[in-house]
PDB file of C-alpha atoms and ligand atoms in Angstrom:
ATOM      1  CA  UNK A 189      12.407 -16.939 -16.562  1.00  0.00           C
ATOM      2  CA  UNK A 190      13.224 -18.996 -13.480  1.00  0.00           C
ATOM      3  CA  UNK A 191      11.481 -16.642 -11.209  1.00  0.00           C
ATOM      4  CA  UNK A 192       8.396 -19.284 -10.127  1.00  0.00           C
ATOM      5  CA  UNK A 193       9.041 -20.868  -7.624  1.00  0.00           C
ATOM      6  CA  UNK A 194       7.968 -24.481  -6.186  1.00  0.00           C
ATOM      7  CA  UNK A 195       5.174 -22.736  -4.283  1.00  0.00           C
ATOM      8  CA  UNK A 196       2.863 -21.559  -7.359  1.00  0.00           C
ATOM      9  CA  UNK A 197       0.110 -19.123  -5.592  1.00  0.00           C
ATOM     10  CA  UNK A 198       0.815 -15.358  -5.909  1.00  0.00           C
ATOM     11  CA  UNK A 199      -0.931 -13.286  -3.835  1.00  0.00           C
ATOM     12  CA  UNK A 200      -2.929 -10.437  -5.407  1.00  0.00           C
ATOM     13  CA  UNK A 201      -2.313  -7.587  -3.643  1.00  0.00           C
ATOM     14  CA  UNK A 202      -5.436  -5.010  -4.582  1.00  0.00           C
ATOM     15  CA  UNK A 203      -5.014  -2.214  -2.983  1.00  0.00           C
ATOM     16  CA  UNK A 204      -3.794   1.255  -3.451  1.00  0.00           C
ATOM     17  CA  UNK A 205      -1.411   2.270  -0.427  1.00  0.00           C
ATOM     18  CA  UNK A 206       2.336   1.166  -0.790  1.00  0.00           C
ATOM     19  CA  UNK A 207       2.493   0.960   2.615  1.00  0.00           C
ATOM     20  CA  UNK A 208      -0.288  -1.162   3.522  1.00  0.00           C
ATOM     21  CA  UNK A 209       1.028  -3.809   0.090  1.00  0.00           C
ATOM     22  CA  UNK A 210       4.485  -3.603   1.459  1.00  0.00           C
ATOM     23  CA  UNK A 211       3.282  -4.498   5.034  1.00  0.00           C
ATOM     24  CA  UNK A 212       0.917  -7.448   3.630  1.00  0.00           C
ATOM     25  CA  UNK A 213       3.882  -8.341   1.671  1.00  0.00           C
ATOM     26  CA  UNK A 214       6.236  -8.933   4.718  1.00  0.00           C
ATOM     27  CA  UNK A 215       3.766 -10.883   6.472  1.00  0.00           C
ATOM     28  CA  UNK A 216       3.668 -13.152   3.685  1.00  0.00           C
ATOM     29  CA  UNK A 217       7.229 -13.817   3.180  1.00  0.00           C
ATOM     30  CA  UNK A 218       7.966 -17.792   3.022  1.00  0.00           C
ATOM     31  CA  UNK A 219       4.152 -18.740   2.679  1.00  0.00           C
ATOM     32  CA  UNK A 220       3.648 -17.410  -1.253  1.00  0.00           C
ATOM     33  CA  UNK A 221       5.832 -18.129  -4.530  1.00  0.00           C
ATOM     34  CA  UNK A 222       4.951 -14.543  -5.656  1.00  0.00           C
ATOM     35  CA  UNK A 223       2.931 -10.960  -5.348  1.00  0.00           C
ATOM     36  CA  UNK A 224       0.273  -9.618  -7.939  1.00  0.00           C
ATOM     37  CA  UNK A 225       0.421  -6.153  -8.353  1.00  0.00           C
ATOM     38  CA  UNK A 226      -1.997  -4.497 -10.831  1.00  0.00           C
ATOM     39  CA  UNK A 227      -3.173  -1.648 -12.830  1.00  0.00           C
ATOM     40  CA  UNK A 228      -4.628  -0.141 -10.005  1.00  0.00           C
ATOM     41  CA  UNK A 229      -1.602  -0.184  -7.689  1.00  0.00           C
ATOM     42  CA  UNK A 230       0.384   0.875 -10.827  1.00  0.00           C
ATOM     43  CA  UNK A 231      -1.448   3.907 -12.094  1.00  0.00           C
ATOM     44  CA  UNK A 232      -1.760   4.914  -7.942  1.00  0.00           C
ATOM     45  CA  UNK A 233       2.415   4.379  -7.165  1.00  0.00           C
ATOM     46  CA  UNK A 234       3.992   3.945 -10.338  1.00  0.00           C
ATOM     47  CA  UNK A 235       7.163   2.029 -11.234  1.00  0.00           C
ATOM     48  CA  UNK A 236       8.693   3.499  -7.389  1.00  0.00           C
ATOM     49  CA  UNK A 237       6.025   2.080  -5.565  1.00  0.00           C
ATOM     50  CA  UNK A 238       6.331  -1.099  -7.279  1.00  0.00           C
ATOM     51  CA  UNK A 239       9.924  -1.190  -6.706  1.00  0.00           C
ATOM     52  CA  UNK A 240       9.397  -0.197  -3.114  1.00  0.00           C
ATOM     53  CA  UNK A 241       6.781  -2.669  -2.113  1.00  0.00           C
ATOM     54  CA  UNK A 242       8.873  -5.690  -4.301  1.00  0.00           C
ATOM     55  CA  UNK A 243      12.803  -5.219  -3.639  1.00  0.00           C
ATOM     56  CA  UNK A 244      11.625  -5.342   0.533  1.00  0.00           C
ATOM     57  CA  UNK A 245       9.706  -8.520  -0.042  1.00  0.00           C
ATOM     58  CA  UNK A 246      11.908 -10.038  -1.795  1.00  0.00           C
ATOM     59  CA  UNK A 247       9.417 -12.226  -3.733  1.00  0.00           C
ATOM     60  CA  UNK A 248       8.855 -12.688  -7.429  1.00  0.00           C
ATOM     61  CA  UNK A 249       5.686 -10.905  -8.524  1.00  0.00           C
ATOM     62  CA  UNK A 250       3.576 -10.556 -11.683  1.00  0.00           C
ATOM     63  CA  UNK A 251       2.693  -7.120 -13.057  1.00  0.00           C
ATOM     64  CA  UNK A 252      -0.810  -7.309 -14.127  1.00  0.00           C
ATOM     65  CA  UNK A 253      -1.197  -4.341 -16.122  1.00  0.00           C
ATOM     66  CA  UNK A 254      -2.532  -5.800 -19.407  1.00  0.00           C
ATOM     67  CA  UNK A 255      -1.533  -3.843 -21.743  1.00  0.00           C
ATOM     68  CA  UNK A 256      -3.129  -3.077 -25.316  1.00  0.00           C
ATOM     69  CA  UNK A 257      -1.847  -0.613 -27.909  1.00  0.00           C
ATOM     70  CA  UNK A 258      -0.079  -0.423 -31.058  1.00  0.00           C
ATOM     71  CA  UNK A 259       2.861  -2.584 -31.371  1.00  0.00           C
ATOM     72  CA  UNK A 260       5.433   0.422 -30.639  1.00  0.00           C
ATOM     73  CA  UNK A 261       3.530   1.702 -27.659  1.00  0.00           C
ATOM     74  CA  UNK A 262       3.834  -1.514 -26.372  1.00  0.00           C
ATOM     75  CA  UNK A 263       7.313  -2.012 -26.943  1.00  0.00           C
ATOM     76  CA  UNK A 264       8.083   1.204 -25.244  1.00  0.00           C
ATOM     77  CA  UNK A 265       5.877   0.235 -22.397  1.00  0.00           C
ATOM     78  CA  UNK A 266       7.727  -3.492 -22.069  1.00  0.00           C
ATOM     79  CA  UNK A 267      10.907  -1.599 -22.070  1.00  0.00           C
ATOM     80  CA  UNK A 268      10.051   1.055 -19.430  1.00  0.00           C
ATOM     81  CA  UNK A 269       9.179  -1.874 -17.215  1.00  0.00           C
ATOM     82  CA  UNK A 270      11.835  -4.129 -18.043  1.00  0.00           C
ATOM     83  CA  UNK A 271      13.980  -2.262 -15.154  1.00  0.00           C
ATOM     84  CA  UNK A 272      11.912  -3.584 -12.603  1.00  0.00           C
ATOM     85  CA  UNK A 273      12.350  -7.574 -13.059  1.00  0.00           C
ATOM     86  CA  UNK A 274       8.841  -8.791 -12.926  1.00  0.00           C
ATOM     87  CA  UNK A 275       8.793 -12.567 -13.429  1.00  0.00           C
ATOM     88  CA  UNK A 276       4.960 -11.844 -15.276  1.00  0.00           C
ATOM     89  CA  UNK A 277       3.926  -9.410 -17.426  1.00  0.00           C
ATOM     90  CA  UNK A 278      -0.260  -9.719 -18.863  1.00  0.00           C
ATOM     91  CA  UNK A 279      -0.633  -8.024 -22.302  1.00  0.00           C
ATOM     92  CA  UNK A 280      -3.913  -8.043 -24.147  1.00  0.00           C
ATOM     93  CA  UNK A 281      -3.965 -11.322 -26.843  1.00  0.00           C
ATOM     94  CA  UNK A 282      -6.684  -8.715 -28.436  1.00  0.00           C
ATOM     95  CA  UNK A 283      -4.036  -6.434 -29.781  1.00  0.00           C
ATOM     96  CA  UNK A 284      -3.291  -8.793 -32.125  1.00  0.00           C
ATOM     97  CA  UNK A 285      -0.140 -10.817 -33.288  1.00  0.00           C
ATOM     98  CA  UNK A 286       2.268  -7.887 -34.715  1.00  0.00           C
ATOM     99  CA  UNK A 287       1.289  -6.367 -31.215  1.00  0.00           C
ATOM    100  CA  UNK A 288       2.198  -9.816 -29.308  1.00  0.00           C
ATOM    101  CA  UNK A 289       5.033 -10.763 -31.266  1.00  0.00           C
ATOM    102  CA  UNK A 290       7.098  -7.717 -30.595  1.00  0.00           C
ATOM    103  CA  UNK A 291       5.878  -7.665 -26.533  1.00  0.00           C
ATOM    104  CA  UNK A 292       8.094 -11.127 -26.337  1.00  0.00           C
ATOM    105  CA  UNK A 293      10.892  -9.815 -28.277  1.00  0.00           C
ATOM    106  CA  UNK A 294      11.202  -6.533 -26.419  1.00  0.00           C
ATOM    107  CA  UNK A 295      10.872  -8.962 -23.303  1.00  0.00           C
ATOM    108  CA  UNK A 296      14.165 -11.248 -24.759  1.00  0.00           C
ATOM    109  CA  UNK A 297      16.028  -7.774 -24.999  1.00  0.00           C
ATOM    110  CA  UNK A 298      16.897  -8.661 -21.151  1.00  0.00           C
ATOM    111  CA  UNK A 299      17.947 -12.114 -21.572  1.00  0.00           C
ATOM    112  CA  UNK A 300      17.429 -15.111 -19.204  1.00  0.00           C
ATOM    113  CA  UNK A 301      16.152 -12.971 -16.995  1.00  0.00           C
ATOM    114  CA  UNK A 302      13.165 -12.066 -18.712  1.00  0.00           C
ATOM    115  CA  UNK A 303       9.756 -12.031 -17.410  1.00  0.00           C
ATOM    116  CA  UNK A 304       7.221 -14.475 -18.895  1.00  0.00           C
ATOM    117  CA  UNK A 305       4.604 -12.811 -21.297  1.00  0.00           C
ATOM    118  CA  UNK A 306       0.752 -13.427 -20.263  1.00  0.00           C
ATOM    119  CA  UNK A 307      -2.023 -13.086 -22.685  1.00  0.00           C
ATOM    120  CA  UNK A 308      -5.054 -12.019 -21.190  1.00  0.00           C
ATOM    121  CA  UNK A 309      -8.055 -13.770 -23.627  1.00  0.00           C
ATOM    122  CA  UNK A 310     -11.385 -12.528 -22.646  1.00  0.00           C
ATOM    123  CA  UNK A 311     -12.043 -10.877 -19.598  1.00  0.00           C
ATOM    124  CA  UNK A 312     -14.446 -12.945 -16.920  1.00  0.00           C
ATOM    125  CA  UNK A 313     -16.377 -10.245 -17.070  1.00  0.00           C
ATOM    126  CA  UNK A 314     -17.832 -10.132 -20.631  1.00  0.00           C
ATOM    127  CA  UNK A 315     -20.255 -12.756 -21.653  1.00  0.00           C
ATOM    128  CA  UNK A 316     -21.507 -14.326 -25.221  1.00  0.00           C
ATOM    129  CA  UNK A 317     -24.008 -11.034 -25.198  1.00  0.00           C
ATOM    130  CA  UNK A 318     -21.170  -8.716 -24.284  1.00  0.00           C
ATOM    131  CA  UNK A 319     -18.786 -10.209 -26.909  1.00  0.00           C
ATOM    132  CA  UNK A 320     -21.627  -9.792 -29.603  1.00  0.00           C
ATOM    133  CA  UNK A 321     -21.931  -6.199 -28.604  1.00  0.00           C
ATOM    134  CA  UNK A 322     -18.676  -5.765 -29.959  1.00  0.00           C
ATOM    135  CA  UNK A 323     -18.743  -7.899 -32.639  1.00  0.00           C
ATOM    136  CA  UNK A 324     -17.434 -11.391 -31.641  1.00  0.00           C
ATOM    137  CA  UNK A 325     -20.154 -14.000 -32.943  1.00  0.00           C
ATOM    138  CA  UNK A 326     -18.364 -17.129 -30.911  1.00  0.00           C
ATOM    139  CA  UNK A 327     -18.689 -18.191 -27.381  1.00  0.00           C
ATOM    140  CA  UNK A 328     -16.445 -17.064 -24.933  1.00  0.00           C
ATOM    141  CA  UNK A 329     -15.139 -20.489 -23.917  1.00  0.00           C
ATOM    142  CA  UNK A 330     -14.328 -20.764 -27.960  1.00  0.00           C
ATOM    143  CA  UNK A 331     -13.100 -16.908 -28.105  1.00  0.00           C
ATOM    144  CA  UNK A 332     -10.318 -17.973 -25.148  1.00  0.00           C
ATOM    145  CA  UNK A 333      -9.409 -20.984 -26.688  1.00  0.00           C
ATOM    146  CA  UNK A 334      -8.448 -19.985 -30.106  1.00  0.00           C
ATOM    147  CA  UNK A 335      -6.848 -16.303 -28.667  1.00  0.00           C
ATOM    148  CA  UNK A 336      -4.894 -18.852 -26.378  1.00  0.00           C
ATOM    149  CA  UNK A 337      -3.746 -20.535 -29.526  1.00  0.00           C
ATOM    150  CA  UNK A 338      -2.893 -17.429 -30.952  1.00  0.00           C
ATOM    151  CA  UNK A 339      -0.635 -16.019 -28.406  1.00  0.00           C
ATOM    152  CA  UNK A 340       1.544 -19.577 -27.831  1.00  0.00           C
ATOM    153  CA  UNK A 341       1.839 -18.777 -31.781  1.00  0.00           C
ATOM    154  CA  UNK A 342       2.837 -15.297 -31.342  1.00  0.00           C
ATOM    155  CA  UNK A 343       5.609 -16.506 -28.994  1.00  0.00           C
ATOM    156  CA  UNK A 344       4.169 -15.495 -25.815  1.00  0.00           C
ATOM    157  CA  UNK A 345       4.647 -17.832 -22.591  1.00  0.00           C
ATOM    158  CA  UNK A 346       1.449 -18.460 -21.058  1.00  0.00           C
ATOM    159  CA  UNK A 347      -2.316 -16.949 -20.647  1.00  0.00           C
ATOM    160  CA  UNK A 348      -4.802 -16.410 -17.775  1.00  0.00           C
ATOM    161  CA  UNK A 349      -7.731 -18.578 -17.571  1.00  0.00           C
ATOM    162  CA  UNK A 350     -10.694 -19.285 -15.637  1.00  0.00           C
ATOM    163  CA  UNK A 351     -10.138 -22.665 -13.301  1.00  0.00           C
ATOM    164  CA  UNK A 352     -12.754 -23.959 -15.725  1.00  0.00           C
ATOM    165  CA  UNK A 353     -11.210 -23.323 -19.250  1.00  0.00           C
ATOM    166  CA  UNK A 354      -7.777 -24.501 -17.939  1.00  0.00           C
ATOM    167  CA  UNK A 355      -8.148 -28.440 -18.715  1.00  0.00           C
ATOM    168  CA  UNK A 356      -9.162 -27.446 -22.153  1.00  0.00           C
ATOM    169  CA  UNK A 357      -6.404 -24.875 -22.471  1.00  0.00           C
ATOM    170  CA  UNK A 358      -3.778 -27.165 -20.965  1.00  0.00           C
ATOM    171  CA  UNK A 359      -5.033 -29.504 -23.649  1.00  0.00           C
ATOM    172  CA  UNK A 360      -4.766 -27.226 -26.954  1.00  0.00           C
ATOM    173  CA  UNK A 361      -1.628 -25.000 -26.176  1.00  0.00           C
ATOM    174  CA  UNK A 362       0.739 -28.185 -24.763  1.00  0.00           C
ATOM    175  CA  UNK A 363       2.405 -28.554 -21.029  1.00  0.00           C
ATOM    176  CA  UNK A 364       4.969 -25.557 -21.415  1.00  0.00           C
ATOM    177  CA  UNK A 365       2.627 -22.757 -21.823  1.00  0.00           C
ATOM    178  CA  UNK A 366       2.193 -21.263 -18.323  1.00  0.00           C
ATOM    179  CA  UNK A 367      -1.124 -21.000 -17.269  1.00  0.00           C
ATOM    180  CA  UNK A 368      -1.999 -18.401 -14.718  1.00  0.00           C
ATOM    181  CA  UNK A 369      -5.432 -18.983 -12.792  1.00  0.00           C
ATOM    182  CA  UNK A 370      -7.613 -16.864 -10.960  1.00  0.00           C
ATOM    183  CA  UNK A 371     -10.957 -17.321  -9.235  1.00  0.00           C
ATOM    184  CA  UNK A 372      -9.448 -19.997  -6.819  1.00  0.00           C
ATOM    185  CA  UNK A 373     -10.673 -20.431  -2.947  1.00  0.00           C
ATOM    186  CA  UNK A 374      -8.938 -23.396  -0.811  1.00  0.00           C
ATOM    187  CA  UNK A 375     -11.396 -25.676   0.676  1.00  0.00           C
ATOM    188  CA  UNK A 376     -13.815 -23.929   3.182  1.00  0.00           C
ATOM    189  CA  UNK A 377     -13.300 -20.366   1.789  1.00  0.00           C
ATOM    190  CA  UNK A 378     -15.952 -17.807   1.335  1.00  0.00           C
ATOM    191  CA  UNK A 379     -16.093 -17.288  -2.827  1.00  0.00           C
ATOM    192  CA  UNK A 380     -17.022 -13.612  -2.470  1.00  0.00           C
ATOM    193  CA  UNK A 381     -17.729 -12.112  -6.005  1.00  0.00           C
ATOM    194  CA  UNK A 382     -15.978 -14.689  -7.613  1.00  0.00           C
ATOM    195  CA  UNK A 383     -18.327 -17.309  -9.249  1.00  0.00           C
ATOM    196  CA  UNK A 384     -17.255 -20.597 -10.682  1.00  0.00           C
ATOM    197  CA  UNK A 385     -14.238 -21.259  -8.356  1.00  0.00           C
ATOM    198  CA  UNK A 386     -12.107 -24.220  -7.524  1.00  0.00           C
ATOM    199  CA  UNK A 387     -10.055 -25.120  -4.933  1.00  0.00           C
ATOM    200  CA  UNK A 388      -5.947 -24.893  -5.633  1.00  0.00           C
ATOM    201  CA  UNK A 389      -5.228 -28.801  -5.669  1.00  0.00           C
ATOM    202  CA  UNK A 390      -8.491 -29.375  -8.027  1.00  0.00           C
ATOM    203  CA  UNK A 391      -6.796 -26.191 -10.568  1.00  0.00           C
ATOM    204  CA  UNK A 392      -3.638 -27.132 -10.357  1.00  0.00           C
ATOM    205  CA  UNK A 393      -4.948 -30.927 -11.082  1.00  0.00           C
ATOM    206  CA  UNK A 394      -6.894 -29.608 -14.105  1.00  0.00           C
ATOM    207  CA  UNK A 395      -3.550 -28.002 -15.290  1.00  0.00           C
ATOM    208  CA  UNK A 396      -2.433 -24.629 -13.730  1.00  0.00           C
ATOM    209  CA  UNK A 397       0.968 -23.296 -13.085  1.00  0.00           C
ATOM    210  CA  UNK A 398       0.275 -20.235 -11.231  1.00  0.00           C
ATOM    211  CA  UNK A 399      -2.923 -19.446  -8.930  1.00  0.00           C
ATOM    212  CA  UNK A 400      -3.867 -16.037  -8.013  1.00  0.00           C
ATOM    213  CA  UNK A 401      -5.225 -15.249  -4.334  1.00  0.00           C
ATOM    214  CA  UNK A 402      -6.241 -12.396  -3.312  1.00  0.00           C
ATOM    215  CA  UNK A 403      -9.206 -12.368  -0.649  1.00  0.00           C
ATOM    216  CA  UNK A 404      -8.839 -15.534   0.821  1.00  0.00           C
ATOM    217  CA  UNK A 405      -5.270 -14.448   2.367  1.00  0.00           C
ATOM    218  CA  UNK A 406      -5.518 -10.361   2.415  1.00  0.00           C
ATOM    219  CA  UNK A 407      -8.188 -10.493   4.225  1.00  0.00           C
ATOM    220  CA  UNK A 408      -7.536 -13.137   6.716  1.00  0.00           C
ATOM    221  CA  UNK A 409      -7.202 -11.894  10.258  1.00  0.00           C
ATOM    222  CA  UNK A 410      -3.997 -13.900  10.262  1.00  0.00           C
ATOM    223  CA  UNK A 411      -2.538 -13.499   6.142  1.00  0.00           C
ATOM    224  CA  UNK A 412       0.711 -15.460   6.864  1.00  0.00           C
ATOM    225  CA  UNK A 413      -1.234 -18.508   8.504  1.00  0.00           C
ATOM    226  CA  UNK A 414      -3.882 -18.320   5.339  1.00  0.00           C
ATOM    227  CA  UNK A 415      -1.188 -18.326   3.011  1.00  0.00           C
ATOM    228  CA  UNK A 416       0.616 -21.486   5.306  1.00  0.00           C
ATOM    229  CA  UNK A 417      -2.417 -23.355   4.779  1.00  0.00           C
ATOM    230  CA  UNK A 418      -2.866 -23.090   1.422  1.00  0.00           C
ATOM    231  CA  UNK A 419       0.348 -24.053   0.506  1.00  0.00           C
ATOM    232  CA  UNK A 420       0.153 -27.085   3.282  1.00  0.00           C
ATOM    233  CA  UNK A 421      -3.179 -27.936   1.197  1.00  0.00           C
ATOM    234  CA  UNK A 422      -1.225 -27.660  -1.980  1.00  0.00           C
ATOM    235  CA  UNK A 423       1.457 -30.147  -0.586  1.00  0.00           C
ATOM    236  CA  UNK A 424      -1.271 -32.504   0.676  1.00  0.00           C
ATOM    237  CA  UNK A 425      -0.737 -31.779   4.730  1.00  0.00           C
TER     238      UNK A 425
HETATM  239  O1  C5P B  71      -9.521 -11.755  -4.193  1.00  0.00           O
HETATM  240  P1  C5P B  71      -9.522 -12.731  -5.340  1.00  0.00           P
HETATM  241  O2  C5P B  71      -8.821 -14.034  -5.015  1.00  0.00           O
HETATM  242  O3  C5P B  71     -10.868 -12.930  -5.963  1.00  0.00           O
HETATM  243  O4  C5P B  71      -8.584 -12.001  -6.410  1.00  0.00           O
HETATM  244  C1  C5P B  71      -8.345 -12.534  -7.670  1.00  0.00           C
HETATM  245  C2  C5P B  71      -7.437 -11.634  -8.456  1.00  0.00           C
HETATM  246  O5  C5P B  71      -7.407 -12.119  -9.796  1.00  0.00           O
HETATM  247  C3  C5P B  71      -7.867 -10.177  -8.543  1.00  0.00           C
HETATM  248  O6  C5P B  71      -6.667  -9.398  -8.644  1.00  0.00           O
HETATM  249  C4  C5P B  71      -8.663 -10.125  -9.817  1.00  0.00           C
HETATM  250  O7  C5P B  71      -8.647  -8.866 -10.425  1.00  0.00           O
HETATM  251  C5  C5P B  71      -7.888 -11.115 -10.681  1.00  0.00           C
HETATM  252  N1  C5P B  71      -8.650 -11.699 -11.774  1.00  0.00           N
HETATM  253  C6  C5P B  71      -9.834 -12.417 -11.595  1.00  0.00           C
HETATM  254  N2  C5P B  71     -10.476 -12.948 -12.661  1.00  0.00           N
HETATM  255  C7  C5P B  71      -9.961 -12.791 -13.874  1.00  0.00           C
HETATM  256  C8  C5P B  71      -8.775 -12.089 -14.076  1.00  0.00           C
HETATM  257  C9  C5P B  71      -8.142 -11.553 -12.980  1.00  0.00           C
HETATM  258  O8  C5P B  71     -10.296 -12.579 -10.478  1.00  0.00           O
HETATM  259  N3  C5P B  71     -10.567 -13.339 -14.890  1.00  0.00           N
END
């Protein structure tokens, strides 16, 4: 679990080549604490690719693959990955705590050098209308909250937030649950689809432990020096 590093951004690396994520990778090497890989680079390159594209970079990364199944199917699908030492793994808080409870144990199976077990809450995607559709009759802010709850009670290490729900989260679930935050742009950026952003030093002043970048570096003409700045606007230079 000592895989995050001082610098907390991981880059999310959304694409589907191994080659063009392994080159991106290099370039970032000494500017990022970590690499997000997820279900799309996963399902394209499997556990190779992601071995190929991490073990050159030599970077911790987080395996965003949310999963969501029965308890055993999970367990056999934290095992298979296991191998490849991410330092973060995202399961689904949704599959409930018999589900989340034996994700964390198959994750202590490795010992200290387990990775740290996200809960994804409620995707940024769904909305009060969307949740109703499937039966949810809270908000989503509340529906976060209280599956956030949930998961630091089902042992898991952290959850994913929106830079606006992580004050509130930071507040409920207590300063060692790791919160991982997407939907950040440092100062100046162009927000793209993403929209309620904030900049890394106001998200990681509200509470975060990990911010996830993609855009704003990947598709910089100059990803090292985007990534440089960031973390110089992290450190206050
Ligand atoms: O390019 P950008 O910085 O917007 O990328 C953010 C990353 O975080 C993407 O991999 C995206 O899928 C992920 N993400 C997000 N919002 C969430 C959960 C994950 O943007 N609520």
């Amino acid at each position: 679990m000592s895989q995050i590093t001082n610098n907390p951004v991981f880059c999310a690396l959304d694409m589907q080549e191994v080659d063009a994520a392994s080159a991106m990778a290099a370039q970032l090497s000494g500017y990022v604490g970590g690499l997000k890989l997820g279900l799309e680079f996963f399902m394209a390159n499997g556990p190779g690719g992601i071995r190929a594209v991490t073990e050159a970079a030599g970077l911790p990364f987080f395996l965003d693959i949310k999963l969501h199944d029965i308890p055993n199917t999970v367990v056999g699908a934290m095992r298979a990955i296991l191998p490849l030492k991410p330092a973060l793994v995202t399961i689904h808080t949704g599959g409930g705590p018999a589900m989340m409870e034996a994700a964390a144990k198959a994750a202590q199976e490795v010992g200290s050098e387990r990775p740290q077990i996200i809960g994804v809450t409620v995707l940024t995607s769904l909305d009060d209308a969307d949740l109703r559709a499937v039966g949810v009759s809270g908000n989503a802010g509340d529906q976060a909250l209280g599956l956030a709850q949930l998961a630091r009670d089902c042992g898991l290490d952290g959850a994913v937030c929106s830079p606006h729900e992580v004050a509130k989260l930071r507040e409920a679930c207590g300063p060692d649950f790791t919160l991982v935050v997407p939907g950040v742009r440092p100062s100046g950026a162009d927000v793209g689809d993403q929209k309620r952003v904030m900049t890394p030093t106001e998200a990681l002043s509200a509470g975060a432990d990990v911010l996830v970048i993609g855009r704003p570096i990947t598709q910089a003409i100059d990803p090292g020096a985007a990534a440089a700045a960031i973390a110089s606007e992290i450190a206050g230079g």
